[in-house]
C-alpha positions as MATLAB code, in Angstrom:
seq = 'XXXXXXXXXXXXXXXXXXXXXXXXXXXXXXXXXXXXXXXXXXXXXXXXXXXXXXXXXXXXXXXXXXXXXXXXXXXXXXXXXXXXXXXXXXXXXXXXXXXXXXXXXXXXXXXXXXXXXXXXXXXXXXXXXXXXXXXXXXXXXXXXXXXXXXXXXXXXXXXXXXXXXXXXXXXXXXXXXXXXXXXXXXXXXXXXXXXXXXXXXXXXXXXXXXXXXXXXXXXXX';
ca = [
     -30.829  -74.827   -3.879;
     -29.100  -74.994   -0.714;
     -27.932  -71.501    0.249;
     -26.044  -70.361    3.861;
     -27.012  -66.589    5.819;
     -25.010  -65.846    8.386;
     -26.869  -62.958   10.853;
     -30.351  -64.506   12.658;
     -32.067  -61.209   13.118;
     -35.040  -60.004   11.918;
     -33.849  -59.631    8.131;
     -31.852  -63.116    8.196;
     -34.275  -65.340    9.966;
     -37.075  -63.808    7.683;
     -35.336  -64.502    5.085;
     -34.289  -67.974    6.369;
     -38.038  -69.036    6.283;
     -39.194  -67.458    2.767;
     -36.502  -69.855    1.499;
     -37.303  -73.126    3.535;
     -41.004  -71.763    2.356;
     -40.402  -72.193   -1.037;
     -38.582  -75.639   -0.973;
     -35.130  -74.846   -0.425;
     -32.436  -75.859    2.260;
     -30.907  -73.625    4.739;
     -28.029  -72.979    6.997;
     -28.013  -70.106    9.221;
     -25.222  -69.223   11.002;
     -25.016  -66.734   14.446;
     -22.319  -66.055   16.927;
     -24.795  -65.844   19.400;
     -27.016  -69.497   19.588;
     -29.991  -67.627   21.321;
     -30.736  -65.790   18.272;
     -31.904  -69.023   16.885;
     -34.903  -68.796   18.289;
     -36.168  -66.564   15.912;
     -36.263  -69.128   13.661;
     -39.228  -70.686   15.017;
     -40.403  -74.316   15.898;
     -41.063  -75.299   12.650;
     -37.523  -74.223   10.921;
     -36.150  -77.675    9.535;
     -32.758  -76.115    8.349;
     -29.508  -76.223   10.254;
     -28.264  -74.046   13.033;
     -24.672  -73.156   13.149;
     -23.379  -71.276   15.956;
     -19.983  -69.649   15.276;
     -18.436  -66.880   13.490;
     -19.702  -66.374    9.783;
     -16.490  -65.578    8.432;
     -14.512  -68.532   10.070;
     -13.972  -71.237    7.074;
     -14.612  -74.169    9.955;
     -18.241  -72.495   10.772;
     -18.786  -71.987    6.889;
     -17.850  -75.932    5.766;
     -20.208  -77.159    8.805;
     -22.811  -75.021    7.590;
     -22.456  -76.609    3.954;
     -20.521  -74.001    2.148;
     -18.775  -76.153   -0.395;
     -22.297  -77.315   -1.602;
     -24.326  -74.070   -1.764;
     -25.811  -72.130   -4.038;
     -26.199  -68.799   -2.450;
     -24.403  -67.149    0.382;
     -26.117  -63.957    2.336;
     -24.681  -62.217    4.770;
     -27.228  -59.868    7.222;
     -25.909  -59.708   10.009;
     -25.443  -56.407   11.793;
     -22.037  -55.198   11.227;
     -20.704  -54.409    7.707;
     -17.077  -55.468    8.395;
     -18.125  -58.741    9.715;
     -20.607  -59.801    6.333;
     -17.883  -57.989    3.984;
     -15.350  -60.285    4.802;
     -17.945  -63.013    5.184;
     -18.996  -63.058    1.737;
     -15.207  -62.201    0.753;
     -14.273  -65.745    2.152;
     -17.410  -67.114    0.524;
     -16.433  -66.286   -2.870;
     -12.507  -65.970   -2.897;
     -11.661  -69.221   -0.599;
     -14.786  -71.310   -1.422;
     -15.125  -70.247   -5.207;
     -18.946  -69.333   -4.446;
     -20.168  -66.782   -7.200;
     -23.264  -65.829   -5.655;
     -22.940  -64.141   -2.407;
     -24.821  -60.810   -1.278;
     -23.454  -58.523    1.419;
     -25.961  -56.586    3.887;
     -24.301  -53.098    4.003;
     -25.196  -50.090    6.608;
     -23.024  -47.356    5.407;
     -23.741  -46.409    1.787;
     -19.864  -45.273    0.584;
     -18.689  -49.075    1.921;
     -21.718  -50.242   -0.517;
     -20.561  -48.250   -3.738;
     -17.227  -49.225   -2.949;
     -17.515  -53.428   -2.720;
     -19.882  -53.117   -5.231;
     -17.404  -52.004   -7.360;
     -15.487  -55.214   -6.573;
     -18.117  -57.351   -7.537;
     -19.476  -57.915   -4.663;
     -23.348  -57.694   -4.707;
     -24.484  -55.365   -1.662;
     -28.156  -53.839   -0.112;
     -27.465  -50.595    1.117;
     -30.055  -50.839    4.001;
     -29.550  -46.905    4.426;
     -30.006  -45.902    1.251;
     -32.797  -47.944    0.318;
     -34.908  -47.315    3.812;
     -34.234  -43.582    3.079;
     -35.385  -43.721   -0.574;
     -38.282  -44.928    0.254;
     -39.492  -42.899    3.312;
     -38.749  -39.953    0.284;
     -41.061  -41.682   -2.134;
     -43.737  -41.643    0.645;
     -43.348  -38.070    1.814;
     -42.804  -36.429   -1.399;
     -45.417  -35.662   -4.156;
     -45.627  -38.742   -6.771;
     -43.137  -38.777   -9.281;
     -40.577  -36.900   -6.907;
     -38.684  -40.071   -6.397;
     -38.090  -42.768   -8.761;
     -39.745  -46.290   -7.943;
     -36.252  -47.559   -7.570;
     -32.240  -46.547   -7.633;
     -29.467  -48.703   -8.156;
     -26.763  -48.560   -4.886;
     -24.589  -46.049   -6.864;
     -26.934  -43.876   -7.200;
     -26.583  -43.811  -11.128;
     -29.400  -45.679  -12.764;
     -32.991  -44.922  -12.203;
     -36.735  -47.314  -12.264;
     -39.631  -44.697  -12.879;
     -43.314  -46.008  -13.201;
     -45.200  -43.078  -15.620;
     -48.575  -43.605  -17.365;
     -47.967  -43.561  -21.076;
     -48.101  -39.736  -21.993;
     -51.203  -38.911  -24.183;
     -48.766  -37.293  -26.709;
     -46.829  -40.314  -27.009;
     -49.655  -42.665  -27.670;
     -49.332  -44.359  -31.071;
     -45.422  -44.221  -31.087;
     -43.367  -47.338  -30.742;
     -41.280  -48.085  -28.076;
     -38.011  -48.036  -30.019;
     -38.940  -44.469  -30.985;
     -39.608  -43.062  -27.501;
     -36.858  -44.628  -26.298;
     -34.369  -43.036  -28.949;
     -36.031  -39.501  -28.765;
     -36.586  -39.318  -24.924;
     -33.130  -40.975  -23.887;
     -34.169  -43.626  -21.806;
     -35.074  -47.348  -21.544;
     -38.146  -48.904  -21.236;
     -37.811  -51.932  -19.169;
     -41.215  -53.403  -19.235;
     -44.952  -51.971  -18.938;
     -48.181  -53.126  -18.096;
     -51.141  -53.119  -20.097;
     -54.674  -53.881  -18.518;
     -53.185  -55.563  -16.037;
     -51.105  -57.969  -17.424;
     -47.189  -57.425  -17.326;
     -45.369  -57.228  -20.894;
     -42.061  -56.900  -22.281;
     -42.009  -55.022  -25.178;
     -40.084  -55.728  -29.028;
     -39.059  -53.374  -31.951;
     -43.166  -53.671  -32.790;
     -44.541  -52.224  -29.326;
     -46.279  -49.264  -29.751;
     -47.469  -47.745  -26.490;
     -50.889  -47.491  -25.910;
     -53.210  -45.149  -24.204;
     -53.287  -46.114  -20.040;
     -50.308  -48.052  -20.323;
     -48.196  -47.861  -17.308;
     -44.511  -47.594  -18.455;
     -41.846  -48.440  -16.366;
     -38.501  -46.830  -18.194;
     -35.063  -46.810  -16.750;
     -32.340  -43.853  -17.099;
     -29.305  -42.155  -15.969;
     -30.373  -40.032  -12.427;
     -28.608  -37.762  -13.680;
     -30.534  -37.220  -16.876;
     -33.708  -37.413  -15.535;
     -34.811  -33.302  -15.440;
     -34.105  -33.521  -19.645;
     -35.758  -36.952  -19.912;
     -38.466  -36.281  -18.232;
     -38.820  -32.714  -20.184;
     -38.636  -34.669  -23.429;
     -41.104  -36.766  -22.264;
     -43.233  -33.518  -21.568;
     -42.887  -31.899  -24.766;
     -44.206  -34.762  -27.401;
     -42.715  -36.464  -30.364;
     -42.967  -32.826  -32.599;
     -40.436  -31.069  -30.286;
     -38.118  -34.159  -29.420;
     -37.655  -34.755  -33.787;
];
């Protein structure tokens, strides 16, 4: 895949490398040509100084053959329009926007346009660190809506198949791992004792889910 970032700080150079890392080409574009040096001696991609949003910098970086298009830089107007021009001028489907301000995230998500609420996310989880386990889920979509929690496979659930606890308890179960091994589970899987379930629901369902959950199969028919 080749795939273009525009930004060269810490996220976008980081990221520039884990891609050249695992075999793929990279442009990285910066207004400012010093920030390049992040990049290291041993960064084989291209260097594009220039604006990110400017369709001249863009084709020079290889726009019109790439697979990807991320824009980190530091300001949210600048990698909203960025990956605006990527997809509306340039046709590019996959494009992901670095967003500060969480409302500007649920917003251009809205209009299709992938975002990573940097706010939200750092904040959600300095809360999963500070608060007592389970406080938090393990993740939260940008909205805010859907939910990720990890739970050991409740004792009075044991025996059940997934199907079941999913239609009694009113969530999903997304995948779980069973002596160490990740699974996906089928209409057969039946959850097993030290299973550790990883089930995805509405946030704002959780205090019933999670009290179904609590009170066993007898209660929940």
């Amino acid at each position: 895949m080749h795939i273009v970032i525009m930004g060269c700080g810490r996220v976008g150079s980081t990221l520039a490398r884990s891609l050249e890392d695992r075999s793929h080409t990279v442009a990285v574009i910066d207004f400012n040509p010093e920030a390049f040096r992040r990049l290291g001696p041993s960064f084989a991609g291209e260097r594009v100084a220039g604006l990110g949003f400017d369709r001249a910098v863009l084709e020079s970086a290889g726009i019109a053959k790439a697979d990807a298009f991320a824009a980190v830089s530091s300001g949210d107007n600048s990698n909203i329009i960025a990956a605006r021009v990527a997809r509306e001028d340039f046709g590019l489907d996959n494009v992901v926007a670095r967003i500060y301000d969480p409302g500007r995230a649920e917003v251009y998500e809205r209009l299709g346009i992938p975002t990573v609420a940097t706010v939200r996310w750092a904040a959600d989880q300095v809360l999963r660190r500070i608060l007592p386990h389970g406080s938090e889920p393990g993740y939260r979509d940008p909205t805010g809506t859907i939910r990720v929690d990890e739970i050991l496979a409740p004792v009075n659930w044991v025996g059940f198949s997934v199907p079941a606890f999913e239609h009694a308890v009113g969530c999903r179960v997304a995948f779980f791992t069973r002596r160490g091994e990740g699974r996906l589970p089928n209409e057969s899987t039946a959850l097993q004792e030290g299973d550790i379930v990883h089930i995805a629901l509405l946030d704002a369902e959780a205090d019933d889910v999670f009290a179904a959950i609590g009170a066993g199969p007898e209660e929940t028919d």
